[in-house]
Coordinates of C-alpha atoms in Angstrom, one line a residue:
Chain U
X1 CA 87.3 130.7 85.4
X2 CA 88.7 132.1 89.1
X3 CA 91.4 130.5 90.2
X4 CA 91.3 127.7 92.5
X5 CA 94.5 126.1 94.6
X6 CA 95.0 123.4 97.3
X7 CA 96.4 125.6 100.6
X8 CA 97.2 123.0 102.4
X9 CA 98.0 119.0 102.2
X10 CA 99.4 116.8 105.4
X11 CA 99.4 113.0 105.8
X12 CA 97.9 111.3 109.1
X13 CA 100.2 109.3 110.9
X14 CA 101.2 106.8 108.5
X15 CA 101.8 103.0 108.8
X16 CA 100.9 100.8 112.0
X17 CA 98.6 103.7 113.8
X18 CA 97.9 102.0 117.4
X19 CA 97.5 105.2 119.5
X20 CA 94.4 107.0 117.4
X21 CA 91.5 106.4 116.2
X22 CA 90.7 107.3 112.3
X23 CA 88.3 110.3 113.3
X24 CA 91.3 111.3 115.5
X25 CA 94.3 110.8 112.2
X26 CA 91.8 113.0 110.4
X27 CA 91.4 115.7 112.9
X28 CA 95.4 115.7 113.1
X29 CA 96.3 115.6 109.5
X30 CA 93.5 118.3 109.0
X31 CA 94.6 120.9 111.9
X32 CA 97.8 120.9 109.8
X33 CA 97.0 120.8 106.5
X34 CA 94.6 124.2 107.6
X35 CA 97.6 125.4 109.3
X36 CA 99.6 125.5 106.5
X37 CA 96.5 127.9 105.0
X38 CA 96.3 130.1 108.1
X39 CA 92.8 128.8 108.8
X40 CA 91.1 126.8 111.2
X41 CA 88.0 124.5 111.1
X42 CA 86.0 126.9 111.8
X43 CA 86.9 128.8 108.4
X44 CA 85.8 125.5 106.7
X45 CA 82.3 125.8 104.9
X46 CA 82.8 122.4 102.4
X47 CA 83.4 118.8 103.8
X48 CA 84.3 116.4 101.9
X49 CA 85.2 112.6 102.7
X50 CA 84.8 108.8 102.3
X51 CA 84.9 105.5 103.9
X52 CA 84.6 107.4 107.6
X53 CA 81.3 105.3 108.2
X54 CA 77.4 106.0 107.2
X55 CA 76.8 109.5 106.2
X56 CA 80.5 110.2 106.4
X57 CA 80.7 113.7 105.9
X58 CA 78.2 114.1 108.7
X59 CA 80.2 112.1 111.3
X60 CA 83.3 113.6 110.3
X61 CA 81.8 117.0 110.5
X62 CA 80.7 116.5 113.5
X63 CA 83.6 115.3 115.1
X64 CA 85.9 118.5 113.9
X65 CA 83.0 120.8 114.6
X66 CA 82.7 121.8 111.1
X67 CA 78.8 122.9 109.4
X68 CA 79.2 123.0 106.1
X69 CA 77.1 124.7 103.1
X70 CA 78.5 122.0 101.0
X71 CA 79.2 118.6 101.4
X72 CA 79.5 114.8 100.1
X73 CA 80.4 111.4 101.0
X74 CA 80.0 110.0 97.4
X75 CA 82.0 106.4 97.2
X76 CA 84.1 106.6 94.2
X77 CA 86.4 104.1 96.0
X78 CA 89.9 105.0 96.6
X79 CA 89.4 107.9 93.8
X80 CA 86.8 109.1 95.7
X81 CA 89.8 112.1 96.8
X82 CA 90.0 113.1 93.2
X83 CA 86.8 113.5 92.6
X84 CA 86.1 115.3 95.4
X85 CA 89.1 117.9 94.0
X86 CA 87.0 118.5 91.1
X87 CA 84.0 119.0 93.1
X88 CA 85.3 121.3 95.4
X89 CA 87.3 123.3 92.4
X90 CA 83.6 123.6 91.0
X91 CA 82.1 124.5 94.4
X92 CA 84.7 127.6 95.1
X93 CA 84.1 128.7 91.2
X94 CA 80.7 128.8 91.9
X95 CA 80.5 130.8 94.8
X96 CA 79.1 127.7 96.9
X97 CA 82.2 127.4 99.5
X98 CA 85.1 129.0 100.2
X99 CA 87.2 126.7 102.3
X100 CA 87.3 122.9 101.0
X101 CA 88.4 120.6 103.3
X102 CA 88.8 116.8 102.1
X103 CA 89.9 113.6 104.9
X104 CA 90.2 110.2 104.8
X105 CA 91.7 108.0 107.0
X106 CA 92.0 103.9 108.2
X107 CA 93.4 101.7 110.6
X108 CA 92.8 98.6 108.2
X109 CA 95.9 97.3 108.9
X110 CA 95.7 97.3 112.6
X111 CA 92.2 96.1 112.4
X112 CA 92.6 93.9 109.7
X113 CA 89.5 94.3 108.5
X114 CA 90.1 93.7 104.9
X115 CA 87.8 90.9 103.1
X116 CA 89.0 88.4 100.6
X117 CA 86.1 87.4 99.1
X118 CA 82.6 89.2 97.0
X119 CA 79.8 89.6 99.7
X120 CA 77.4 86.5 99.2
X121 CA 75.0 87.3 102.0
X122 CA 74.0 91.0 100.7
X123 CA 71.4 89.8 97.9
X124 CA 73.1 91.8 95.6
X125 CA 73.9 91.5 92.0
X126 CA 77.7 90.6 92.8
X127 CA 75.9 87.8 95.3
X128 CA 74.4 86.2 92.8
X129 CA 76.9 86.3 90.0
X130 CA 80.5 86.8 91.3
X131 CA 80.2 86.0 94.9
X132 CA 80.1 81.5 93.9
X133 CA 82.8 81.7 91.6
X134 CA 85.2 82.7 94.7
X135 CA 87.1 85.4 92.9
X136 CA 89.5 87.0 95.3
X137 CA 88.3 91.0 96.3
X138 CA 89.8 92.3 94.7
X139 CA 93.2 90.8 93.8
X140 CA 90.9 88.5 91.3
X141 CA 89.3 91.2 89.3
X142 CA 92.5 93.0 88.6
X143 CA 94.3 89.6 87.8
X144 CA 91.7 89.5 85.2
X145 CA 92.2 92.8 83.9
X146 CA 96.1 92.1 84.1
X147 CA 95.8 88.9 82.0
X148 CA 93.9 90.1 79.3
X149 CA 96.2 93.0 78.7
X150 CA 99.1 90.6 78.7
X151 CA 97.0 88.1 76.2
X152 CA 96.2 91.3 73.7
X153 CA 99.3 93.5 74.0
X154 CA 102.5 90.5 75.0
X155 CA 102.9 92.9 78.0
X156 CA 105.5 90.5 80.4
X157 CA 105.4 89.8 83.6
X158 CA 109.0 91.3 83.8
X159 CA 107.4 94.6 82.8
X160 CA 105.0 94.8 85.6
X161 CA 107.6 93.8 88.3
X162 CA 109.5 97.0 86.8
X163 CA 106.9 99.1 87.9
X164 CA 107.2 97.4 91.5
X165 CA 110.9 98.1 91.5
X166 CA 110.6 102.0 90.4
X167 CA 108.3 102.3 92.9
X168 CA 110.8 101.1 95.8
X169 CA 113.6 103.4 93.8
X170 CA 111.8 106.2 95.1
X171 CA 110.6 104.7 98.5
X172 CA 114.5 104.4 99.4
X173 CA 114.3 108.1 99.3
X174 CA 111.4 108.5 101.5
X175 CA 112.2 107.9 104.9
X176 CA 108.2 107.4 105.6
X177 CA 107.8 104.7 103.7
X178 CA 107.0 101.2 104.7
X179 CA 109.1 99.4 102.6
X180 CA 112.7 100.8 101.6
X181 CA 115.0 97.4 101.0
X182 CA 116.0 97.6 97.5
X183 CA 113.9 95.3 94.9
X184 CA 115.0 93.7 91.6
X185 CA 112.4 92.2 89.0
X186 CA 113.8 88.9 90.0
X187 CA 112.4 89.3 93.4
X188 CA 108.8 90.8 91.8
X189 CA 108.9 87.3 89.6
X190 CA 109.8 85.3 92.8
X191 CA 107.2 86.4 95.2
X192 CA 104.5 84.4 95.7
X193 CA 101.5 84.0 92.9
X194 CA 98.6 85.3 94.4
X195 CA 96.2 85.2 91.3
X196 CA 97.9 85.0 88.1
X197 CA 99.9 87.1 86.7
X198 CA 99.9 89.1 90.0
X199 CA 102.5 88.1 92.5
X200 CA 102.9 88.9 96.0
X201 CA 105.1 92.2 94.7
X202 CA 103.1 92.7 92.1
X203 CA 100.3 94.3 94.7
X204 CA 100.5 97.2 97.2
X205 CA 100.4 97.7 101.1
X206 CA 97.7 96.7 103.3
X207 CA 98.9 100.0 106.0
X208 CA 97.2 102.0 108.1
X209 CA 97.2 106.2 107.1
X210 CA 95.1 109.0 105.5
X211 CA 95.5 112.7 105.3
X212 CA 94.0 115.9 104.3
X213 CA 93.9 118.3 101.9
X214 CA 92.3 122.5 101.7
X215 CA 90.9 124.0 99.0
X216 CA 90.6 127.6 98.3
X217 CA 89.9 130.3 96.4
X218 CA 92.6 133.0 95.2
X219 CA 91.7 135.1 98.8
X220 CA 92.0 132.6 101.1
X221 CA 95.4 131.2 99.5
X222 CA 96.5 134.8 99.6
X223 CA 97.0 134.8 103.1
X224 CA 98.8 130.6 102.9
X225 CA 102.2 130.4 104.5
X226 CA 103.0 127.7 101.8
X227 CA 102.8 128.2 98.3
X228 CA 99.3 127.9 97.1
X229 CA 99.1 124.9 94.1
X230 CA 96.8 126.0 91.4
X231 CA 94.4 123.3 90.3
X232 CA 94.3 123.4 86.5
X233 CA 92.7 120.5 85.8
X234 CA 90.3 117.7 86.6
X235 CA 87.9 115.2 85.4
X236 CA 86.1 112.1 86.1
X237 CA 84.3 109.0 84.8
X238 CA 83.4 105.4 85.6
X239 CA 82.4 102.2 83.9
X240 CA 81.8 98.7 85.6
X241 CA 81.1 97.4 88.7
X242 CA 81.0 93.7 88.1
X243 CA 83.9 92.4 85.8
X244 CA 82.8 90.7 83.0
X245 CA 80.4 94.1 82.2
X246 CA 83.7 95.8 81.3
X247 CA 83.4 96.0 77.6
X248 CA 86.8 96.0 77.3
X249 CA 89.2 95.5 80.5
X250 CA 92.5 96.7 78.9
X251 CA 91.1 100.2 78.8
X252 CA 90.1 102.1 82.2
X253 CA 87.7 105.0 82.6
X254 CA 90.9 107.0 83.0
X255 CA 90.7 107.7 78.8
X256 CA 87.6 109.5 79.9
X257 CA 89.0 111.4 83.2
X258 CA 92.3 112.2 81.6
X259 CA 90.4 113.6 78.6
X260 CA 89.0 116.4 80.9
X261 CA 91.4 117.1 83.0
X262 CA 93.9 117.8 80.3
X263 CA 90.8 119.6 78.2
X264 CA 89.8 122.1 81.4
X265 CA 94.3 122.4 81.8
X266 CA 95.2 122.8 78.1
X267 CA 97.8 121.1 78.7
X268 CA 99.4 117.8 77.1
X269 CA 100.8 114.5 79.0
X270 CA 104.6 115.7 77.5
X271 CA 103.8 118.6 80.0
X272 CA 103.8 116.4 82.9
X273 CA 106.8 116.2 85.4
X274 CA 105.2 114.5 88.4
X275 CA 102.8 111.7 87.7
X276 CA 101.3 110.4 90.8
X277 CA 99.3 106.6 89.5
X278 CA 96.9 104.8 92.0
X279 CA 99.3 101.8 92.1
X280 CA 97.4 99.3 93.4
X281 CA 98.7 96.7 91.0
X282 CA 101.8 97.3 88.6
X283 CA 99.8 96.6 85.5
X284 CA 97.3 99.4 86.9
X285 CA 100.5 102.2 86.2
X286 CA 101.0 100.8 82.6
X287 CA 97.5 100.9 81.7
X288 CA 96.7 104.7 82.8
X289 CA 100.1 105.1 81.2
X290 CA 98.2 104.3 77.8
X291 CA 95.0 105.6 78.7
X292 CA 96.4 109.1 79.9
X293 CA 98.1 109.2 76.7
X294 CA 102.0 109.3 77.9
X295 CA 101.9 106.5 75.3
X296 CA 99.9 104.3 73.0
X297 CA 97.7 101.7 74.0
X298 CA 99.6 98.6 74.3
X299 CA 102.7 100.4 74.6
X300 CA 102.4 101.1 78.2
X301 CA 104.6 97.8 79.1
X302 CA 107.8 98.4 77.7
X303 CA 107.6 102.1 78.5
X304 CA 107.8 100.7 82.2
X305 CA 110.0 98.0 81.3
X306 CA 112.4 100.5 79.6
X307 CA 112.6 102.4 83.4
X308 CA 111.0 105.8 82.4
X309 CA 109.4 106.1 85.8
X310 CA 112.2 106.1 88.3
X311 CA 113.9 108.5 89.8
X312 CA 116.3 108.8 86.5
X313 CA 113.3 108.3 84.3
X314 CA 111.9 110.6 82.1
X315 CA 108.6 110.4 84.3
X316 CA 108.8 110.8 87.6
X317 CA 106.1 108.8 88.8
X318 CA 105.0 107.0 92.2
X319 CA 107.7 109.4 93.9
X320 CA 106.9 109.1 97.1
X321 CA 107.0 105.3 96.7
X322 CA 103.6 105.0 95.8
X323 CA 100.7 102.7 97.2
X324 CA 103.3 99.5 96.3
X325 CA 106.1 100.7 98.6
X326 CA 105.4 103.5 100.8
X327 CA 101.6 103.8 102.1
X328 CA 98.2 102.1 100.8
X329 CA 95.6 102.4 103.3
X330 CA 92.5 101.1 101.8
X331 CA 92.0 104.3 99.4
X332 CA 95.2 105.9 98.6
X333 CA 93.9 108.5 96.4
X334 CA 94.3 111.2 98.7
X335 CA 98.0 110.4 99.5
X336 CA 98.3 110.8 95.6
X337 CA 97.6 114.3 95.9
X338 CA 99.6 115.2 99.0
X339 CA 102.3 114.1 97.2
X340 CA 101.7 116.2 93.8
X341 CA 101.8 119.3 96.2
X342 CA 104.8 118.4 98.2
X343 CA 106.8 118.0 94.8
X344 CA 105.1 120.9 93.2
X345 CA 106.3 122.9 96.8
X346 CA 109.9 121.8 96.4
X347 CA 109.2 120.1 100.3
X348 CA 110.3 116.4 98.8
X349 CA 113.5 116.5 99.8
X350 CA 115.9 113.9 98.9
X351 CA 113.0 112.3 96.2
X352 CA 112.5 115.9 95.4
X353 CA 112.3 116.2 91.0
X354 CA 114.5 119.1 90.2
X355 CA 111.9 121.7 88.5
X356 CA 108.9 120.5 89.2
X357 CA 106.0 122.9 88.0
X358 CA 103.1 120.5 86.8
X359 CA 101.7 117.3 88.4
X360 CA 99.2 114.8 87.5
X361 CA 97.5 112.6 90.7
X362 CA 95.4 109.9 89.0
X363 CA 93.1 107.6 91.0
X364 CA 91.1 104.8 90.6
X365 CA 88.2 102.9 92.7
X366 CA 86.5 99.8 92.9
X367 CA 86.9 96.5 90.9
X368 CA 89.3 96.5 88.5
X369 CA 89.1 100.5 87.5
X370 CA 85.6 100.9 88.1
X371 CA 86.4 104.4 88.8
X372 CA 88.8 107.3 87.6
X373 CA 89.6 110.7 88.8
X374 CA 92.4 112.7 87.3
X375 CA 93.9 116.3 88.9
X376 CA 96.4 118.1 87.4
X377 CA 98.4 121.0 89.9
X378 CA 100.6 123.6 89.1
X379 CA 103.5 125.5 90.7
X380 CA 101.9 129.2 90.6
Chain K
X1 CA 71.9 83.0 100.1
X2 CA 69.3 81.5 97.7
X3 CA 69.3 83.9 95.0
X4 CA 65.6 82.2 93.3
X5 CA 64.1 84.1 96.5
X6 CA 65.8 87.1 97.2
X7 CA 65.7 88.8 93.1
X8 CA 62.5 89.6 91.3
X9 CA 64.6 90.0 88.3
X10 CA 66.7 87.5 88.1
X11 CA 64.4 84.6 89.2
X12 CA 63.7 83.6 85.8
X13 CA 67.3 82.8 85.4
X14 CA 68.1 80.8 88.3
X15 CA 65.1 79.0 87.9
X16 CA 66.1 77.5 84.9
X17 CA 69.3 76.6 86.2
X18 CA 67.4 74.2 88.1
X19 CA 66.6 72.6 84.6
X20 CA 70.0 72.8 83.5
X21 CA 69.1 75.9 80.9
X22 CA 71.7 78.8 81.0
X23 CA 68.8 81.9 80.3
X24 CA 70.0 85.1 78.8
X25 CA 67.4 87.8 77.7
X26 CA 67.3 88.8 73.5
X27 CA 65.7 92.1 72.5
X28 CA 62.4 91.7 70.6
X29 CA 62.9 94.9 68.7
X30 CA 67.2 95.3 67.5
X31 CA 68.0 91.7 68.1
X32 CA 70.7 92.3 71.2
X33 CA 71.5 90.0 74.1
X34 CA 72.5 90.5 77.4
X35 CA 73.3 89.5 81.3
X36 CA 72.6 89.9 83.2
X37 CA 68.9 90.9 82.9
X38 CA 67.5 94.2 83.1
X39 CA 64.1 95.6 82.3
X40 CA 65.4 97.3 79.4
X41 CA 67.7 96.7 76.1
X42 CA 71.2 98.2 76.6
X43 CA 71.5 98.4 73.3
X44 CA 68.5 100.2 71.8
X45 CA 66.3 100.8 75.1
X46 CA 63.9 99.2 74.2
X47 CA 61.6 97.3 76.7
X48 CA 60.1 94.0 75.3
X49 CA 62.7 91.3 76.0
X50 CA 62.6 87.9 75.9
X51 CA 63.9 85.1 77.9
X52 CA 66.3 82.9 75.6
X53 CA 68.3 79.6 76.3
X54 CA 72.0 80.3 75.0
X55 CA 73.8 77.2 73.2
X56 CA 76.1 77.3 76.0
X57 CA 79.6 77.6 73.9
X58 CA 81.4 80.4 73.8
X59 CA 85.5 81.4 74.1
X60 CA 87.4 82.5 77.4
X61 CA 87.8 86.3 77.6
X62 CA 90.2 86.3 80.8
X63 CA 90.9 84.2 83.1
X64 CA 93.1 84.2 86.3
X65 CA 94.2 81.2 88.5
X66 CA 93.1 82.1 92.4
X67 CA 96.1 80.7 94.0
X68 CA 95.3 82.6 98.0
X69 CA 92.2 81.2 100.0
X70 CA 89.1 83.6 98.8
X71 CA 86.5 81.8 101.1
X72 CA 85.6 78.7 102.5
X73 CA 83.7 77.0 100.0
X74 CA 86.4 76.9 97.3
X75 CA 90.2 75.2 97.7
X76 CA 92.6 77.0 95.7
X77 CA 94.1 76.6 93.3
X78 CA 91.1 77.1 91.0
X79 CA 90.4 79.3 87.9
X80 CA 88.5 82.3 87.8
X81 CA 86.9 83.6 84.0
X82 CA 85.2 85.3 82.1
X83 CA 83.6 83.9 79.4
X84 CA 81.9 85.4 76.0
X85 CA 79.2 83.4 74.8
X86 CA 78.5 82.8 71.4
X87 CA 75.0 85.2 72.2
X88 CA 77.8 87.9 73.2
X89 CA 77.2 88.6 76.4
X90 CA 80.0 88.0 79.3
X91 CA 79.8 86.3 82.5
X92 CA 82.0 85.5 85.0
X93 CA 82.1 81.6 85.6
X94 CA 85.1 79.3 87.0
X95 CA 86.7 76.5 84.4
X96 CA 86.8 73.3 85.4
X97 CA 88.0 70.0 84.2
X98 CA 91.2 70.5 82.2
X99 CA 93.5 73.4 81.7
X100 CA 92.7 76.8 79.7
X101 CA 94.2 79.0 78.3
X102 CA 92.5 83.2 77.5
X103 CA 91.1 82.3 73.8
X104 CA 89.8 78.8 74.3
X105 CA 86.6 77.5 73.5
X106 CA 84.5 76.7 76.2
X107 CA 81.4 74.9 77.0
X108 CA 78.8 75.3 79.5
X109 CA 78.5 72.6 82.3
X110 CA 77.0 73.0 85.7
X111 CA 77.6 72.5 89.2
X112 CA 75.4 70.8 91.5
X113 CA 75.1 73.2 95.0
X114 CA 72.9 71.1 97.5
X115 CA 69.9 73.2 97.8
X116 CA 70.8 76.4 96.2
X117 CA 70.6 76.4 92.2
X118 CA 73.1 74.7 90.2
X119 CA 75.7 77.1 89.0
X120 CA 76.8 77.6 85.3
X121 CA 80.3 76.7 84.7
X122 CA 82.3 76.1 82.1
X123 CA 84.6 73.5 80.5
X124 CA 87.1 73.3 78.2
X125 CA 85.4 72.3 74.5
X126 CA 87.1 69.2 73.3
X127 CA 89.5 69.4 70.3
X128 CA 87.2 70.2 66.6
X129 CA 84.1 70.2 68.5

């Protein structure tokens, strides 16, 4: 199969954004991230994006002044930027686009628009059977998917807060982050319960942000002024949408996604030096631990517990502080993957991992890992 | 939101919860049970199902304790679950009346909603029952 690469990754402003609007963080992040590929948006023929309103690929593409021969606005949730890797990586194979461009941003911290609760006006499904129970959106869902694994595996909550304080290891070393104090588990376990086991600390960011990515074939990322990241490897999958129709909520559709993606790579997780997990929750980085295969299932606690994801760890993961301590805005998936290619580029600086040729961004949507999309990138 | 008028498909259901019946459709042709209802069997896909009344006891699959204000109509805290009835199929529900623990036997008890249906919720099962 031709070679396909990201040519260019760039965050939107990051944090509080009060001076832009989201169409306008896209339209930055994107004019750089196509800068870095020597291309404008008039050299893009693929849009991809989510969350940027009705039709979203259609607003956004009108707004940058892009036409494209291929596009989607599929809502995969905050995975929706992984997917969208995998779609574009078949597009440019198959002779269907040549320049990929993928945005996202939100203001839902400045707006804060986030709900709390299951939509019980919509007459939907999750009206009818979730909405009365007042389970928290979406806190409750993964609180249910946290306590089970803790009920079948005697995963503690000392082992999730770890994952909270390995995260803020490596946001110290990011000076964009939105949280850099230093954390101990102590402080995780003292937070406030917000529904059991999660704490306060046990969740991540409600900030504002987004970004962009480019994908290409091998001529366009000829002519990149930054090192072209191969893509070689992706896959996808989901499963539930309401809760309790999880068959089994200790196991995401990540087994599925990280199947592929390490199929199509012919690779193994021990090749990994970067992982980049959709921390939304701690317990969400132990279980794609286990389902990615890094380790058994029900072994994904202590391997967090025991440290290995830190910046002394023995996987590097969350490094740019992740969605718990450096940005979550709403979907943080494509954050994920501008941070694989910064560390695959050597551009991390002081979080930089020494020898970093092979990353894995792994994302998740929905209610309690309704969604997964895994992308694994290479140092040419 | 009264879900009896707004759902061709699950009318059946809530309007048995106006009896007090918790409904839950069996498969005529491999035996399976599910819910919520569909038109089909998950199981075998197979299309003539029945409406069945489940015994109403089953055993907590999760649960979590909502401890943040969700919405208006529930006062934390307050316990979230799922619940696996003895039929098999899982449904999310609250527990009220004692405290639970992920395991526990359950039984079905319902809350009264004004005009809207009475909801199925569940209940600790007392000790040997």
């Amino acid at each position: 199969m031709k070679p396909v690469y990201v040519v260019g990754a760039a965050e939107t402003p990051l944090g509080k954004v009060p001076d832009h609007s989201e169409f306008s963080m896209v339209a930055v992040a994107a004019r750089e991230a196509l800068g870095e590929a020597g291309l404008g948006f008039r050299d893009v023929d693929a849009l991809f994006t989510n969350y940027m309103g009705e039709e979203g690929s259609v607003q956004l593409g009108e707004y940058l002044g892009i036409r494209p021969r291929y596009a989607e606005s599929s809502d995969m949730g905050g995975a929706s930027f992984e997917f969208f890797v995998h779609h574009a990586m078949l597009a440019v194979t198959a002779g269907r686009c040549e320049v990929a461009l993928i945005g996202y941003a939100s203001r839902q911290r400045s707006r804060r628009s986030r709900r709390r609760a299951v939509d019980a006006t919509d007459q939907s499904l999750a009206a009818q059977f979730e909405a009365p129970y007042g389970i928290h959106f979406p806190i409750g869902h993964y609180a249910l998917s946290a306590a089970r694994h803790m009920h079948q595996y005697g995963t503690t909550s000392e082992q999730l807060a770890a994952v909270a304080v390995a995260a803020r290891q490596w946001a110290a070393l990011n000076p964009k982050a939105w949280v850099r104090d230093p954390l101990t588990i102590a402080e995780v376990l003292a937070s406030p319960m917000i529904a059991d086991p999660l704490h306060k600390l046990d969740c991540c960011l409600v900030t504002d942000g987004g970004g962009a990515i480019v994908i290409a074939g091998p001529e366009r990322a000829r002519d990149a002024a930054k090192r072209p990241v191969r893509i070689l490897g992706a896959g996808e999958s989901h499963c539930q949408w309401h809760v309790a129709q999880c068959p089994d909520l200790t196991v995401t559709p990540g087994v599925v996604s990280g199947r592929e993606a390490f199929a199509m790579a012919g690779i193994s997780p021990s090749d990994i030096d970067v992982f980049e997990p959709y921390d939304n929750f701690t317990h969400a980085v132990i279980l794609y631990l286990e389902d990615l295969g890094f380790c058994a299932k029900g072994e994904g606690g202590a391997f967090a517990g025991e440290g290995r994801l830190g910046p002394d760890g023995s996987l590097p993961a969350m490094t740019s502080g992740g969605g718990l301590s450096y940005n979550h805005p709403g979907a943080l998936g494509i954050l994920l993957l501008i941070e694989a290619v910064r560390q695959l580029r050597g551009e991390a600086g002081a979080r930089q991992v020494v020898g970093a040729e092979i990353a894995l961004a792994h994302g998740t949507g929905g209610l309690a890992f309704s969604t997964a999309s895994t992308v694994i990138l290479a140092r040419e | 939101m009264d879900p009896i008028t707004v759902d061709p498909t699950t009318e059946p259901f809530w309007r048995a919860c106006r009896e007090h019946r918790l409904m839950i459709q069996r498969c005529r042709a491999c035996g399976h049970h599910q819910f919520y209802p569909r038109p089909f069997c998950l199981a075998c896909e197979g299309v003539d199902l029945a409406w069945v009344e489940a015994k109403g006891e089953g055993h907590i699959y999760s649960q979590t304790t909502i401890r943040v204000p969700a919405t208006p109509e529930m006062t934390p805290p307050y316990v979230v679950a799922i619940v696996e009835l003895e039929e098999g199929p899982r449904l999310l529900t609250n527990i009220e009346g004692a405290s639970s623990e992920i395991g526990d036997r359950v039984r079905l008890r319902w809350r009264e909603r004004g005009p809207l249906p009475p909801l199925p919720v569940f209940t600790p099962a007392e000790p040997g029952s």
